[in-house]
Amino acid sequence: MVSKISSQLNHLDLSDNQIMGKLPHQLAYPYVSFIDLSYNRFKGPIPLLFSNITQYKNFYGEIPSSLQNYSLINTDLGENHLSGNLPSWIGSNFYIIRLWLNLFVGIIHRQWCNLLVLHILDLAHNNIFGGIPDCIDNLTTLTYNNNTIGYFGYQSYFEKN
């Protein structure tokens, strides 16, 4: 099936199919700007050649550092088994970052202060501690519950008008 798909493909939605196993390498299309693989049963690390995928499910390991080379504006890595520290490198174009329900540990690095257009940040259900740096001040939505909060207190969700 995959070999019959046009190399000019720019949108691929395979969500809600219960597809099992590792992602085939044939899905690496040069013009794809959106791929939704959610609600399947893919397993393994996030493949480096899928750096333009905005939504992953059921992957493990660390976030590949190759993602810093792309101009993503939205990423949903929630509901995975991703682990390690939150990356200190981060692109400056993110509008939405959803890393909820993973196994991340550590702090939010000061480099995240460069996220000037970030409006939605969801870090719920990880082991993040130390609070949100005060320089991250453009958020309209923050979800940070079930973390070791430190000085941030117990406020876990807010919306800015």
Tab-separated table of C-alpha atoms in Angstrom:
chain	number	residue	atom	x	y	z
A	1	MET	CA	0.000	0.000	0.000
A	2	VAL	CA	2.667	2.533	1.008
A	3	SER	CA	4.577	2.260	-2.292
A	4	LYS	CA	1.462	3.360	-4.232
A	5	ILE	CA	1.202	6.718	-2.426
A	6	SER	CA	2.355	9.778	-4.364
A	7	SER	CA	5.717	11.281	-3.422
A	8	GLN	CA	3.948	14.689	-3.547
A	9	LEU	CA	1.791	13.773	-0.531
A	10	ASN	CA	1.460	16.664	1.931
A	11	HIS	CA	-1.200	15.438	4.410
A	12	LEU	CA	-1.407	11.898	5.824
A	13	ASP	CA	-3.951	10.853	8.451
A	14	LEU	CA	-3.740	7.220	9.582
A	15	SER	CA	-5.350	7.862	12.973
A	16	ASP	CA	-7.792	5.498	14.684
A	17	ASN	CA	-6.795	2.376	12.738
A	18	GLN	CA	-5.167	0.231	15.453
A	19	ILE	CA	-2.144	-0.338	13.184
A	20	MET	CA	0.518	-2.303	15.085
A	21	GLY	CA	4.319	-2.485	14.905
A	22	LYS	CA	7.096	-0.148	13.873
A	23	LEU	CA	6.573	2.680	11.429
A	24	PRO	CA	7.661	1.782	7.903
A	25	HIS	CA	10.503	3.887	6.524
A	26	GLN	CA	8.517	4.357	3.313
A	27	LEU	CA	6.433	7.026	5.073
A	28	ALA	CA	9.279	9.531	4.726
A	29	TYR	CA	7.793	11.891	2.154
A	30	PRO	CA	9.692	15.120	1.481
A	31	TYR	CA	6.580	17.324	1.195
A	32	VAL	CA	4.520	16.010	4.103
A	33	SER	CA	3.646	18.859	6.452
A	34	PHE	CA	1.094	16.997	8.584
A	35	ILE	CA	0.957	13.368	9.698
A	36	ASP	CA	-1.464	12.091	12.349
A	37	LEU	CA	-0.650	8.592	13.569
A	38	SER	CA	-2.603	8.797	16.825
A	39	TYR	CA	-4.693	5.976	18.255
A	40	ASN	CA	-2.669	3.236	16.647
A	41	ARG	CA	-0.276	0.771	18.239
A	42	PHE	CA	3.028	1.850	16.766
A	43	LYS	CA	5.983	0.972	18.977
A	44	GLY	CA	9.621	1.941	19.166
A	45	PRO	CA	11.564	5.174	19.296
A	46	ILE	CA	10.397	8.196	17.352
A	47	PRO	CA	11.983	7.722	13.920
A	48	LEU	CA	14.346	10.541	12.981
A	49	LEU	CA	12.922	10.709	9.477
A	50	PHE	CA	9.509	11.682	10.794
A	51	SER	CA	10.632	15.009	12.214
A	52	ASN	CA	7.709	16.787	10.579
A	53	ILE	CA	5.073	14.675	12.314
A	54	THR	CA	3.151	16.811	14.782
A	55	GLN	CA	1.392	14.064	16.716
A	56	TYR	CA	2.902	10.807	17.994
A	57	LYS	CA	1.458	8.070	20.219
A	58	ASN	CA	2.958	4.982	21.902
A	59	PHE	CA	6.615	5.853	21.386
A	60	TYR	CA	9.425	5.609	23.918
A	61	GLY	CA	12.896	7.058	24.425
A	62	GLU	CA	14.023	10.650	24.268
A	63	ILE	CA	12.868	13.372	21.902
A	64	PRO	CA	15.277	13.240	18.940
A	65	SER	CA	17.549	16.281	18.855
A	66	SER	CA	16.996	16.413	15.082
A	67	LEU	CA	13.632	18.063	15.797
A	68	GLN	CA	15.505	21.285	16.557
A	69	ASN	CA	16.347	21.574	12.862
A	70	TYR	CA	12.721	21.929	11.788
A	71	SER	CA	10.293	24.843	11.921
A	72	LEU	CA	7.516	23.115	13.815
A	73	ILE	CA	4.802	25.315	15.288
A	74	ASN	CA	2.702	22.584	16.906
A	75	THR	CA	3.777	19.333	18.501
A	76	ASP	CA	1.746	16.785	20.427
A	77	LEU	CA	3.939	14.152	22.037
A	78	GLY	CA	1.400	13.394	24.767
A	79	GLU	CA	0.375	9.916	25.908
A	80	ASN	CA	3.667	8.233	25.102
A	81	HIS	CA	6.439	6.650	27.111
A	82	LEU	CA	8.996	9.331	26.301
A	83	SER	CA	11.621	9.827	28.981
A	84	GLY	CA	14.676	11.816	29.936
A	85	ASN	CA	15.037	15.508	30.555
A	86	LEU	CA	12.998	18.092	28.733
A	87	PRO	CA	15.221	19.251	25.888
A	88	SER	CA	17.189	22.429	26.531
A	89	TRP	CA	17.191	23.070	22.778
A	90	ILE	CA	13.839	24.194	21.533
A	91	GLY	CA	12.708	25.903	18.370
A	92	SER	CA	11.483	29.462	18.696
A	93	ASN	CA	8.394	29.010	16.496
A	94	PHE	CA	6.291	26.753	18.716
A	95	TYR	CA	2.742	27.934	19.305
A	96	ILE	CA	1.625	24.677	20.986
A	97	ILE	CA	3.705	22.141	22.946
A	98	ARG	CA	1.895	19.154	24.448
A	99	LEU	CA	4.177	16.736	26.320
A	100	TRP	CA	1.599	15.449	28.813
A	101	LEU	CA	1.467	11.903	30.228
A	102	ASN	CA	5.066	10.879	29.617
A	103	LEU	CA	8.056	10.071	31.799
A	104	PHE	CA	9.962	13.356	31.495
A	105	VAL	CA	12.023	14.498	34.476
A	106	GLY	CA	13.868	17.651	35.423
A	107	ILE	CA	13.302	21.339	34.945
A	108	ILE	CA	12.070	23.645	32.217
A	109	HIS	CA	15.256	25.185	30.856
A	110	ARG	CA	15.744	28.943	30.519
A	111	GLN	CA	16.189	28.454	26.753
A	112	TRP	CA	12.413	27.975	26.654
A	113	CYS	CA	12.202	31.734	27.286
A	114	ASN	CA	12.909	32.087	23.548
A	115	LEU	CA	9.441	30.680	22.808
A	116	LEU	CA	7.960	34.109	22.188
A	117	VAL	CA	4.877	32.837	20.335
A	118	LEU	CA	4.136	29.893	22.663
A	119	HIS	CA	0.519	30.074	23.824
A	120	ILE	CA	-0.345	26.516	24.894
A	121	LEU	CA	1.958	24.434	27.103
A	122	ASP	CA	0.835	21.070	28.513
A	123	LEU	CA	3.350	19.293	30.754
A	124	ALA	CA	0.840	17.446	32.964
A	125	HIS	CA	1.585	13.995	34.366
A	126	ASN	CA	5.388	14.024	34.187
A	127	ASN	CA	8.026	14.505	36.873
A	128	ILE	CA	8.873	18.125	36.105
A	129	PHE	CA	10.007	20.203	39.067
A	130	GLY	CA	11.171	23.721	39.790
A	131	GLY	CA	8.267	25.612	38.285
A	132	ILE	CA	7.702	27.623	35.138
A	133	PRO	CA	10.350	30.269	34.383
A	134	ASP	CA	8.786	33.723	34.755
A	135	CYS	CA	10.058	34.707	31.307
A	136	ILE	CA	7.523	32.341	29.706
A	137	ASP	CA	4.747	34.899	29.854
A	138	ASN	CA	2.767	34.669	26.598
A	139	LEU	CA	0.831	31.566	27.610
A	140	THR	CA	-2.926	31.542	27.259
A	141	THR	CA	-3.223	27.942	28.493
A	142	LEU	CA	-0.965	26.045	30.885
A	143	THR	CA	-1.531	22.520	32.163
A	144	TYR	CA	1.075	21.480	34.700
A	145	ASN	CA	-0.746	19.236	37.183
A	146	ASN	CA	0.659	16.046	38.735
A	147	ASN	CA	4.259	17.268	38.669
A	148	THR	CA	6.606	18.105	41.532
A	149	ILE	CA	5.776	21.749	41.330
A	150	GLY	CA	8.186	23.479	43.689
A	151	TYR	CA	7.675	27.237	43.899
A	152	PHE	CA	4.886	27.358	41.318
A	153	GLY	CA	2.272	26.299	43.891
A	154	TYR	CA	-0.826	24.275	43.196
A	155	GLN	CA	-2.278	26.282	40.349
A	156	SER	CA	-2.327	23.839	37.466
A	157	TYR	CA	-4.419	25.455	34.762
A	158	PHE	CA	-5.128	28.992	33.746
A	159	GLU	CA	-6.418	30.920	30.812
A	160	LYS	CA	-5.343	34.452	30.069
A	161	ASN	CA	-7.981	36.778	28.627
